[in-house]
Coordinates of N, CA and C in Angstrom, one line a residue:
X1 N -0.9 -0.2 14.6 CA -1.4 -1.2 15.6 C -0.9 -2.6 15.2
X2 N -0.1 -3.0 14.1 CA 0.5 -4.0 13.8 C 1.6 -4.4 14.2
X3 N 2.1 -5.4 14.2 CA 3.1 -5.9 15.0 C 4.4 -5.1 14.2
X4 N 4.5 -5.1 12.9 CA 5.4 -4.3 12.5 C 4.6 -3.6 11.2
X5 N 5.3 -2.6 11.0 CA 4.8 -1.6 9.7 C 5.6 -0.8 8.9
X6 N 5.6 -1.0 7.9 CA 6.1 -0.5 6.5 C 7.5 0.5 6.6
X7 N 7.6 1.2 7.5 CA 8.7 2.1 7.9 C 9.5 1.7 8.7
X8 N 9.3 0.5 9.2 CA 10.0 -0.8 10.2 C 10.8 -1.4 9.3
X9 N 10.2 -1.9 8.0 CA 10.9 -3.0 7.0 C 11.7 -1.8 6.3
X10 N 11.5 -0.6 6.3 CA 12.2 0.0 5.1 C 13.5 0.8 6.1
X11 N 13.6 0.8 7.2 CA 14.3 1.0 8.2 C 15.3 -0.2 8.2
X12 N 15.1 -1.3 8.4 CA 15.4 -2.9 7.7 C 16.5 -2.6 7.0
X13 N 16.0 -1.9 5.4 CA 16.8 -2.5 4.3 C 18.0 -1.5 4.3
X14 N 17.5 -0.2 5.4 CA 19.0 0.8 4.9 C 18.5 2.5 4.8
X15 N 17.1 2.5 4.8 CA 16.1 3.3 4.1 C 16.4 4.4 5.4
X16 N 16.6 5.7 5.0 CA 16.5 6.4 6.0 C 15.3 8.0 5.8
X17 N 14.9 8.1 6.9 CA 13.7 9.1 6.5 C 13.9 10.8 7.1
X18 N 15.1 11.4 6.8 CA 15.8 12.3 6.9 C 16.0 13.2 5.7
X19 N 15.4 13.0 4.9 CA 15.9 13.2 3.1 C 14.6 14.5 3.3
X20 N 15.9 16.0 2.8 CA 15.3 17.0 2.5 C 13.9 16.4 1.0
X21 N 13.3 17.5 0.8 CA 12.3 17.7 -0.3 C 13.3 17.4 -1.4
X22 N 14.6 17.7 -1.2 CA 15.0 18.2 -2.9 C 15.6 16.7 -2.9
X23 N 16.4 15.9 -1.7 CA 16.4 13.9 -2.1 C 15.2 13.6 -2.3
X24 N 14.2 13.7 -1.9 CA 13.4 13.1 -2.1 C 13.0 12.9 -3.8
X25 N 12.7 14.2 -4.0 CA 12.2 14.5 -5.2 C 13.6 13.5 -6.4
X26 N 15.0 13.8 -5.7 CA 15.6 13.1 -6.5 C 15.4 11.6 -6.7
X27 N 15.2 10.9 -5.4 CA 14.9 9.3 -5.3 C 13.1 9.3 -6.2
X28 N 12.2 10.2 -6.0 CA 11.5 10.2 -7.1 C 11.3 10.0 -8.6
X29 N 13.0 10.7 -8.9 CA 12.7 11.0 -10.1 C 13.9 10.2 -10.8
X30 N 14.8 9.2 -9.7 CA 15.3 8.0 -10.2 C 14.7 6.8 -9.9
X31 N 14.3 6.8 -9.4 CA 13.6 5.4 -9.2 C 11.9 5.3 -9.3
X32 N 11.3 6.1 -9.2 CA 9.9 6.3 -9.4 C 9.1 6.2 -8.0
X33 N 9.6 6.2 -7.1 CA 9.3 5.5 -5.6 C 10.0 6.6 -4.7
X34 N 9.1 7.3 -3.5 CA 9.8 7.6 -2.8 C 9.0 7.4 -1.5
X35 N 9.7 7.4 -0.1 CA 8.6 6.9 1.0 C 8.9 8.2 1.9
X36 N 7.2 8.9 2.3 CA 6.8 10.0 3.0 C 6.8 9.4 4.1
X37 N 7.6 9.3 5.7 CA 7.5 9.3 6.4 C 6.7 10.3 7.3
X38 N 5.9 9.4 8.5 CA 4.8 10.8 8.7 C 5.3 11.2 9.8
X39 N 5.8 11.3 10.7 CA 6.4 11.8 12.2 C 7.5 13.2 11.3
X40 N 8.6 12.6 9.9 CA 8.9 13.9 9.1 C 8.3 14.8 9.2
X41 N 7.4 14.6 8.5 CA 6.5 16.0 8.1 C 5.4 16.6 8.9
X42 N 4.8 15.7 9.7 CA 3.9 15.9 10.7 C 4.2 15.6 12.3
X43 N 5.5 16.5 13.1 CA 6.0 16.1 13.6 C 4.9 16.3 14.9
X44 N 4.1 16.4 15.7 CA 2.9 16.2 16.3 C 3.0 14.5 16.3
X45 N 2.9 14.0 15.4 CA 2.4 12.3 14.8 C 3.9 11.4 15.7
X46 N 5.5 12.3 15.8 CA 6.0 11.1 16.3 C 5.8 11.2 17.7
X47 N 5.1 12.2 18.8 CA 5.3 12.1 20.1 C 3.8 10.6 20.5
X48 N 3.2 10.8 19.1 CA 2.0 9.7 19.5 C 2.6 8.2 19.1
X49 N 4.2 8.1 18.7 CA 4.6 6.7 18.2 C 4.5 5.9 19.6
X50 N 5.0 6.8 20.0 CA 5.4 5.6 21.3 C 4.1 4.9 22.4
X51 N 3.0 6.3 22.2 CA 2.1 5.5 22.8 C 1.0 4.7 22.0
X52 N 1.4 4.9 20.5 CA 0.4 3.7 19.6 C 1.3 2.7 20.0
X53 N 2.6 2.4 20.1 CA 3.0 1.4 20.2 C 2.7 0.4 21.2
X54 N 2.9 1.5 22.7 CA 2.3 1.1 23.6 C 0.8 0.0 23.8
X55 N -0.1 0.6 23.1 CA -1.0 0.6 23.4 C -1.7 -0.1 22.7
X56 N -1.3 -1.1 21.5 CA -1.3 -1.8 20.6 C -2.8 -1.9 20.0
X57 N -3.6 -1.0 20.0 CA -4.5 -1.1 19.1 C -5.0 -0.1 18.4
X58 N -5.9 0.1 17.1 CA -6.3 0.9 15.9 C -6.7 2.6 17.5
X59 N -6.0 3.4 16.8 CA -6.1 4.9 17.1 C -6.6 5.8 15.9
X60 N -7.2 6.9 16.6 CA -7.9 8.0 15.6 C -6.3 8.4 14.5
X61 N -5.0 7.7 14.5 CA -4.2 8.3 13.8 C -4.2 6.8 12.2
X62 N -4.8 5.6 12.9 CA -4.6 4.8 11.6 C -6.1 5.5 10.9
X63 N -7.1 6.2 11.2 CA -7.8 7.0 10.3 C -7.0 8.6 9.7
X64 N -6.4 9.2 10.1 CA -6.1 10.1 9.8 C -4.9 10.2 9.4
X65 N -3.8 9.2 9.4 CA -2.8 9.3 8.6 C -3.1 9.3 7.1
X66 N -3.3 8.5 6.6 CA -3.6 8.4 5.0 C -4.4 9.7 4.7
X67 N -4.9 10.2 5.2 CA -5.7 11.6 4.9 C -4.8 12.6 4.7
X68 N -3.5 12.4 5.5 CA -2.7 14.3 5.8 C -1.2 13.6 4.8
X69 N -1.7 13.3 3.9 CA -0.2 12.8 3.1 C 0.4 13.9 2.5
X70 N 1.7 14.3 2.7 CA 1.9 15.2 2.7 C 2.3 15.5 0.7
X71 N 2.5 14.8 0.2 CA 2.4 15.1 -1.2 C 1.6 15.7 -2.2
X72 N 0.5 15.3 -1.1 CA -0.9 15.7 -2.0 C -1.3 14.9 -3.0
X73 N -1.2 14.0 -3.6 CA -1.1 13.2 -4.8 C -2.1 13.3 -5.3
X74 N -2.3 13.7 -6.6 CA -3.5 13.5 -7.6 C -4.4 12.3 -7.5
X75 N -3.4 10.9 -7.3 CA -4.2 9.7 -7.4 C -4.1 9.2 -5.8
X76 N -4.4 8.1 -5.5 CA -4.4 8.0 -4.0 C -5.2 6.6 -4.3
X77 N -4.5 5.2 -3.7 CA -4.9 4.1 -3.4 C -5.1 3.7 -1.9
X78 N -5.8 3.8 -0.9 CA -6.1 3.9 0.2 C -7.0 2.5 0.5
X79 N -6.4 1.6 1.6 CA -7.0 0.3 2.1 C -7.4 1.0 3.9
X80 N -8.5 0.1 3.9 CA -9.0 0.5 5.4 C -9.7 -0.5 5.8
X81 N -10.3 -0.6 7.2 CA -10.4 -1.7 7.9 C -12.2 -1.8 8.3
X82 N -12.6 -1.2 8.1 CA -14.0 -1.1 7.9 C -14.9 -0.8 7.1
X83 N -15.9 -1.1 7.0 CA -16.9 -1.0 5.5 C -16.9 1.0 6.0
X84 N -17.7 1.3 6.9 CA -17.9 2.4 7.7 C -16.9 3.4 7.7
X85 N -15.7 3.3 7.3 CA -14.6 3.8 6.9 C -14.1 4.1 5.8
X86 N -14.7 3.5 5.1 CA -14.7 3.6 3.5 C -15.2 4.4 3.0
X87 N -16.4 4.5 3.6 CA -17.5 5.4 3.0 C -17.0 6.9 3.8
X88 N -16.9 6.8 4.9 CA -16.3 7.9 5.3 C -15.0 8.6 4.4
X89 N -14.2 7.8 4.3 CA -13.0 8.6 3.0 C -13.6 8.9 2.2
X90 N -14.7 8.0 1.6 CA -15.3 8.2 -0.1 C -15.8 9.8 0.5
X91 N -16.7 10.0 1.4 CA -17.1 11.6 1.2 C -16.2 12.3 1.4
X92 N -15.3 12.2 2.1 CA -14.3 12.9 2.1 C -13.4 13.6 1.5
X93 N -13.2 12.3 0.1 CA -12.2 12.0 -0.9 C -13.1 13.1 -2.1
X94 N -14.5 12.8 -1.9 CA -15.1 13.1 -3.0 C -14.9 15.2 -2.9
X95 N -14.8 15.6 -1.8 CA -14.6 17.0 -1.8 C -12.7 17.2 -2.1
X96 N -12.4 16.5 -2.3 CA -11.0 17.1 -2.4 C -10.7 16.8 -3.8
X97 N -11.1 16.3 -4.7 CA -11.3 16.6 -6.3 C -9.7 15.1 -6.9
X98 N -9.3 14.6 -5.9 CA -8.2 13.2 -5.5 C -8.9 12.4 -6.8
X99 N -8.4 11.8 -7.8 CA -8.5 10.2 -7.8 C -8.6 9.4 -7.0
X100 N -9.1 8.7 -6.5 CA -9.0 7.6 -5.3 C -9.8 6.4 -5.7
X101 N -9.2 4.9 -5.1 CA -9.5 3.9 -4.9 C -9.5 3.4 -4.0
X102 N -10.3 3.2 -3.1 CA -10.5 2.5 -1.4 C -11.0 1.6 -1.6
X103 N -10.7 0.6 -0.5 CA -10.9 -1.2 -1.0 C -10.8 -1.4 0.9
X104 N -12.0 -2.0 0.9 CA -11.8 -2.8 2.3 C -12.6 -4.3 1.6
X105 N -11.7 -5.5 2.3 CA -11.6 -7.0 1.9 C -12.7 -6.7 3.4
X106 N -14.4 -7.5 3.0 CA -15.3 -7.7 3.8 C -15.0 -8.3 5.4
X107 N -14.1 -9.3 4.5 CA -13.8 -10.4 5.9 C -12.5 -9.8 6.7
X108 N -12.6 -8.2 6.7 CA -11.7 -7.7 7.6 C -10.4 -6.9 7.1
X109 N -9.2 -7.4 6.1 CA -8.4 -7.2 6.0 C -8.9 -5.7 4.9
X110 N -7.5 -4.5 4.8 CA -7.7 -3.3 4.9 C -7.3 -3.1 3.2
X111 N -6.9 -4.4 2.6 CA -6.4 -4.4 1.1 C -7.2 -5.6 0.6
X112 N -7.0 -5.5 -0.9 CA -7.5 -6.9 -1.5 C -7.2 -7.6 -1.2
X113 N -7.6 -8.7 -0.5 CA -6.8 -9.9 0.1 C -7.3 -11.1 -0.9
X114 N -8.3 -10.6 -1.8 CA -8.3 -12.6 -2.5 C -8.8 -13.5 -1.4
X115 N -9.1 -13.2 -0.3 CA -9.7 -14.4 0.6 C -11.0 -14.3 0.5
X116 N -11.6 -13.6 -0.3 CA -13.4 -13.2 -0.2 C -13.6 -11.7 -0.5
X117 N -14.9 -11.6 -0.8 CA -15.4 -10.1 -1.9 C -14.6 -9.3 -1.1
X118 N -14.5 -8.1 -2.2 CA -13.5 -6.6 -1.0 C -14.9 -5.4 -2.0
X119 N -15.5 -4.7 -0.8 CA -16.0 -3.5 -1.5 C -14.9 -2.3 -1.9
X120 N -15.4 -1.8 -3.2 CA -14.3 -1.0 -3.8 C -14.9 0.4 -3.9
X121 N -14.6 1.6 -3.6 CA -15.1 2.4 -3.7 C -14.4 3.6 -4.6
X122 N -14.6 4.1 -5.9 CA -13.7 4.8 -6.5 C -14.2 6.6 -6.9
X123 N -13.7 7.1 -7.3 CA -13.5 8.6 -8.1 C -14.3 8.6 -9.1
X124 N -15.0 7.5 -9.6 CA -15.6 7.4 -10.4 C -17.0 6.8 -10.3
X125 N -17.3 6.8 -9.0 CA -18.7 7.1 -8.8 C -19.0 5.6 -8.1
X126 N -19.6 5.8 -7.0 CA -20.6 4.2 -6.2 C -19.4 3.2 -5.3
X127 N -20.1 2.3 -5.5 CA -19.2 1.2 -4.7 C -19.6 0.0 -5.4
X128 N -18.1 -1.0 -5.6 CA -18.7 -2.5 -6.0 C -17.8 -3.3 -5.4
X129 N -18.3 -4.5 -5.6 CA -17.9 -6.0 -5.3 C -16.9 -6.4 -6.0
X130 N -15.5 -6.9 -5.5 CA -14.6 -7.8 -6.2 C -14.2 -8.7 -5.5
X131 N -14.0 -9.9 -6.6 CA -13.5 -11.0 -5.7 C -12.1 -11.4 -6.8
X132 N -11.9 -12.3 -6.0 CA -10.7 -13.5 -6.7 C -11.2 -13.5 -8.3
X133 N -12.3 -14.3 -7.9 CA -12.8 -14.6 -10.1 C -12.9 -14.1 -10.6
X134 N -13.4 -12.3 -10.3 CA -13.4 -11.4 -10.9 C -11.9 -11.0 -12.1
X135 N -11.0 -11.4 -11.2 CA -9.9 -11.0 -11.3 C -9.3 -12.0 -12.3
X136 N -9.8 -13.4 -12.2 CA -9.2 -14.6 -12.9 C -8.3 -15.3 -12.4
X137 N -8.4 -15.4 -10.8 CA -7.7 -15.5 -9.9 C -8.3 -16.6 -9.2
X138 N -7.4 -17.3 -8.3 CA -7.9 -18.3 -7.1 C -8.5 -17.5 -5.7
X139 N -8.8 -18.2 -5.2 CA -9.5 -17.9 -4.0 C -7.8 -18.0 -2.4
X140 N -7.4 -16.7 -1.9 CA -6.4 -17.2 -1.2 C -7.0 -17.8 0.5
X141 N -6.4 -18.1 1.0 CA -6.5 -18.4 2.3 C -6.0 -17.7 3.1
X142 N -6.5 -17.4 4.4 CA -5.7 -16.2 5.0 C -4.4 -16.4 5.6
X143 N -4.3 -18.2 5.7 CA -3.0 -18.2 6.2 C -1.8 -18.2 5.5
X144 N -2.2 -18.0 4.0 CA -1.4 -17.9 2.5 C -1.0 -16.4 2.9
X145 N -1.5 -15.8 3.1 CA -1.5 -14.5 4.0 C -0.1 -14.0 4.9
X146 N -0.3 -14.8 5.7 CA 0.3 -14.3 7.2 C 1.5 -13.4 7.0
X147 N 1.3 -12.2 7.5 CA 2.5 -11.8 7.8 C 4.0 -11.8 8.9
X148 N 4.8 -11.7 8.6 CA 6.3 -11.6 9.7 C 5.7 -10.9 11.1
X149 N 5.9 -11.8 11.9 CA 6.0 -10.7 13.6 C 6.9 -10.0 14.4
X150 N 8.0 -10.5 13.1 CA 9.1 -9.5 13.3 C 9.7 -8.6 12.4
X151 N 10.5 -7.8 12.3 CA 10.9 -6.9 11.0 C 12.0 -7.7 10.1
X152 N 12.4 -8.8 11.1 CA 13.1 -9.6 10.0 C 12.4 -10.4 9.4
X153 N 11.4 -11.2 9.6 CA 10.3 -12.0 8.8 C 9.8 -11.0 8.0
X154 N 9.2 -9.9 8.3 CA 8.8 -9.2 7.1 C 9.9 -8.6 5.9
X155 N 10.8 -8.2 6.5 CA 11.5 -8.0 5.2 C 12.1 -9.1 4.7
X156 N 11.8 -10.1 4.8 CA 12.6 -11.5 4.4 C 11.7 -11.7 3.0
X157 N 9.9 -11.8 3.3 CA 8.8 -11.7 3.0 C 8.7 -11.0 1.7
X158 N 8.7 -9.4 1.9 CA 9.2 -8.5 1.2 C 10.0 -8.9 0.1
X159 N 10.9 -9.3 0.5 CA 12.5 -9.4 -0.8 C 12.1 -10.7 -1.4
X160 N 11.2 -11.7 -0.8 CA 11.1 -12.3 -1.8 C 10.2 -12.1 -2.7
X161 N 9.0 -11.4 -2.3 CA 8.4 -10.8 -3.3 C 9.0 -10.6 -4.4
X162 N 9.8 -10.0 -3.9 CA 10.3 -8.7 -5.0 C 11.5 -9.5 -5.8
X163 N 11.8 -10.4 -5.3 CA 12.8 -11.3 -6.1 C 12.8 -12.4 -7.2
X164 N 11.2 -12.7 -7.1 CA 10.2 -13.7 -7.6 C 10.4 -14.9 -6.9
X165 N 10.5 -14.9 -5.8 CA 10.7 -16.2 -4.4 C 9.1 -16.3 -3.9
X166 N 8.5 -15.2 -4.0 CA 7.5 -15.4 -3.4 C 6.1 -16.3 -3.8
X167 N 5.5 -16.9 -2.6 CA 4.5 -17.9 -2.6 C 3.5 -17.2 -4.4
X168 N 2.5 -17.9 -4.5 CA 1.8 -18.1 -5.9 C 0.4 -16.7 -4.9
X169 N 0.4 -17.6 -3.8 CA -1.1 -16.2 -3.0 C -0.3 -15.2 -2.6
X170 N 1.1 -15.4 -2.8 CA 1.3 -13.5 -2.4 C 1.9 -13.0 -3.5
X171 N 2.0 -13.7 -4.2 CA 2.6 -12.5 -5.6 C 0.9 -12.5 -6.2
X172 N -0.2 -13.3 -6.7 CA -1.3 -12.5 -6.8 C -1.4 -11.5 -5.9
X173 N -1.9 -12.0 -4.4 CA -2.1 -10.5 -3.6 C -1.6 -9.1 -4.2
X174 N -0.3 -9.4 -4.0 CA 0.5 -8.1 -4.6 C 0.2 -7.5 -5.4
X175 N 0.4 -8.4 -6.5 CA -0.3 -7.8 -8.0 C -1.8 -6.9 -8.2
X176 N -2.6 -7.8 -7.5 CA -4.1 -7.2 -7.0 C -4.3 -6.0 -7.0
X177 N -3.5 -5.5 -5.7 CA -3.2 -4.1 -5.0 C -2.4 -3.5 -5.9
X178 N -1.7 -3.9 -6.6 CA -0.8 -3.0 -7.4 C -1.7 -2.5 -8.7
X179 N -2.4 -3.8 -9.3 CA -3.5 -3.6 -10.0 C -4.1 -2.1 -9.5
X180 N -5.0 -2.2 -8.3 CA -5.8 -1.3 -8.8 C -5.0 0.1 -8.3
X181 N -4.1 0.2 -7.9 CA -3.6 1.6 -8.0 C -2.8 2.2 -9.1
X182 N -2.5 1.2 -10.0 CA -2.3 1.5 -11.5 C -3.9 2.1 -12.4
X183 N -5.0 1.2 -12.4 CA -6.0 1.9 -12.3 C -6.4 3.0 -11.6
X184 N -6.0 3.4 -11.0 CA -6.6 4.9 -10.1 C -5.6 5.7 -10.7
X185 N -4.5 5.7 -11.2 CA -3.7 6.5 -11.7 C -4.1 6.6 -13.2
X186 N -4.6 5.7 -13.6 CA -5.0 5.8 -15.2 C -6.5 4.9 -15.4
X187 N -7.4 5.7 -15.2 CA -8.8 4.7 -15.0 C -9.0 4.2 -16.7
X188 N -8.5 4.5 -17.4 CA -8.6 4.3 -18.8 C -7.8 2.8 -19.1
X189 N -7.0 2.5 -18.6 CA -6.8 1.3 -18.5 C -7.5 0.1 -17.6
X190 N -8.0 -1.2 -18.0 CA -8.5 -1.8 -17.8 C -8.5 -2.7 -16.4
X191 N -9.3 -3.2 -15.6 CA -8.2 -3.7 -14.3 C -7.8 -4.8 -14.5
X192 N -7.9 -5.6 -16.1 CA -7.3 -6.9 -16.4 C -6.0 -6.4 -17.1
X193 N -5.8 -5.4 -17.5 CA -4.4 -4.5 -18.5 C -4.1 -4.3 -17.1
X194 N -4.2 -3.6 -16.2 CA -3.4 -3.3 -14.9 C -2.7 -4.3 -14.6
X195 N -3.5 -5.1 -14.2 CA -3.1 -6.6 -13.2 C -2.1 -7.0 -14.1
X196 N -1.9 -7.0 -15.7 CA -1.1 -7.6 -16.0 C 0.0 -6.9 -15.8
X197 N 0.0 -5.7 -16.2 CA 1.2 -4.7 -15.9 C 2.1 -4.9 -15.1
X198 N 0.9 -5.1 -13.7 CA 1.9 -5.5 -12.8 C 2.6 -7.1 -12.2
X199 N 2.0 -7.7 -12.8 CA 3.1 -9.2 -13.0 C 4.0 -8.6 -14.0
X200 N 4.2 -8.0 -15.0 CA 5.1 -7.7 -15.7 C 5.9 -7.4 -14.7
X201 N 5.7 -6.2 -14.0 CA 6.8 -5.5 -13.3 C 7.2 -6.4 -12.4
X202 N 6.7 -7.1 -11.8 CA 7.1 -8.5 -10.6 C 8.1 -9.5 -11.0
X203 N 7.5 -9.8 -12.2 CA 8.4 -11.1 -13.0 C 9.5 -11.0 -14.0
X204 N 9.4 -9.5 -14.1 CA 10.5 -8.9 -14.9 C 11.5 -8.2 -14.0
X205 N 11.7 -8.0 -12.6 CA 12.6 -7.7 -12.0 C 12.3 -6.1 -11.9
X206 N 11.3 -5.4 -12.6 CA 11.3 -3.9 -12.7 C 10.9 -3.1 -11.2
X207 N 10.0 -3.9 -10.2 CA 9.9 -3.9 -9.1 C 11.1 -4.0 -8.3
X208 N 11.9 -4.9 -8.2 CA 13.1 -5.3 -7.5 C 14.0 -3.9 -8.1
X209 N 14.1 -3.4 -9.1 CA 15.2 -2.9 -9.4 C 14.7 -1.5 -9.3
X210 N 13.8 -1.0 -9.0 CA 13.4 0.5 -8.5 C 13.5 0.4 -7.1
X211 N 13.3 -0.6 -6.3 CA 13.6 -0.7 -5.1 C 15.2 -0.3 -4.6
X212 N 15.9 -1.3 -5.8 CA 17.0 -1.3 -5.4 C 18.0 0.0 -5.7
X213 N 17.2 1.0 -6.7 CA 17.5 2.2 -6.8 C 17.6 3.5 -5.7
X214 N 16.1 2.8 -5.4 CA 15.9 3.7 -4.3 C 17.1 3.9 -2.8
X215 N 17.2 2.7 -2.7 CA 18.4 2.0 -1.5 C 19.7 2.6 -2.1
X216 N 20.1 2.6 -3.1 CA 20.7 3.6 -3.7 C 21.2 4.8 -3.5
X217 N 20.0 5.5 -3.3 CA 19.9 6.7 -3.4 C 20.7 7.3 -1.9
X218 N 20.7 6.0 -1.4 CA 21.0 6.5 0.5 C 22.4 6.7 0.3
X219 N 23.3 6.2 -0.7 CA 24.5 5.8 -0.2 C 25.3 7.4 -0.1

């Protein structure tokens, strides 16, 4: 339901979503990163592209995509757009025996956004409150925020991220989210050890250069 989305920018850089199980697994197991297209594997899902597109708002598929992933993954970091939907994964999550970390930002947005508390709901039992200072972090603004309305502004966005170009509220952001899905893969690490991990990987280029592996992988 967004003006552009994640398989838009990765379509962008070169990325193609035609890769039997056995590329995949290889772009997995060189670069650490591989992207599950869902129309691939769930081909039902691409005759509904054209009329989410159409029709430009939240469908019973932005609830049910993140559910039918087709990897299965032990751990699972999952952002959503309502308090009411959270809780809904959480019982959901809680019968499929998943690691998970769901995060809805109160004041709307479906990840940690740093603009105000985000309820967190984990694998490890309840729900809590995070904010910015939790984190040791500023408080962002949502217009610190904004995303590209086109697939070139987003992946412009994107690469500088990943290049260390990016604004001071979006490389926190990033980190945030990256934080806690490094925690849901290893709850034993800390979410102040996470967070740092991942400025490591930001500021050290180790992000950029699994990306750039991956893109790789196409040639």
């Amino acid at each position: 339901s967004s003006a552009v989305g994640s398989s838009n920018v990765m379509a962008h850089f070169g990325y193609r979503f035609d890769a039997s199980n056995e590329q995949l697994q290889r772009q997995l197991d060189a670069a650490n990163i591989c992207f599950l297209h869902a129309p691939a594997f769930h081909p039902a899902m691409r005759h509904a592209a054209p009329v989410r597109r159409e029709l430009g708002v939240r469908t019973f598929l932005n609830m049910l995509g993140p559910l039918v992933n087709p990897a299965r993954p032990a751990a699972q970091l999952l952002g959503v757009y309502s308090l009411e939907l959270l809780r809904l994964y959480q019982y959901l999550l809680q019968e499929s025996g998943t690691r998970y970390v769901v995060v809805h930002a109160l004041d709307g947005y479906d990840e940690l956004s740093l603009t105000g508390e985000a309820k967190i709901a984990t694998s490890e039992g309840g729900e809590t409150l995070l904010s910015a200072a939790d984190l040791g972090l500023p408080v962002c603004k949502p217009e610190d925020l904004a995303g590209g309305q086109t697939v070139e502004q987003s992946a412009r966005l994107f690469r500088q991220v990943l290049d260390g170009q990016g604004t001071t509220p979006q490389v926190n952001a990033v980190a945030a989210n990256a934080a806690l899905g490094i925690r849901c893969l290893n709850p034993a690490v800390s979410l102040a050890d996470a967070l740092a991990l991942a400025y490591v990987s930001i500021r050290s280029g180790g992000a950029r250069r699994a990306f750039t592996t991956l893109l790789a992988t196409q040639a």
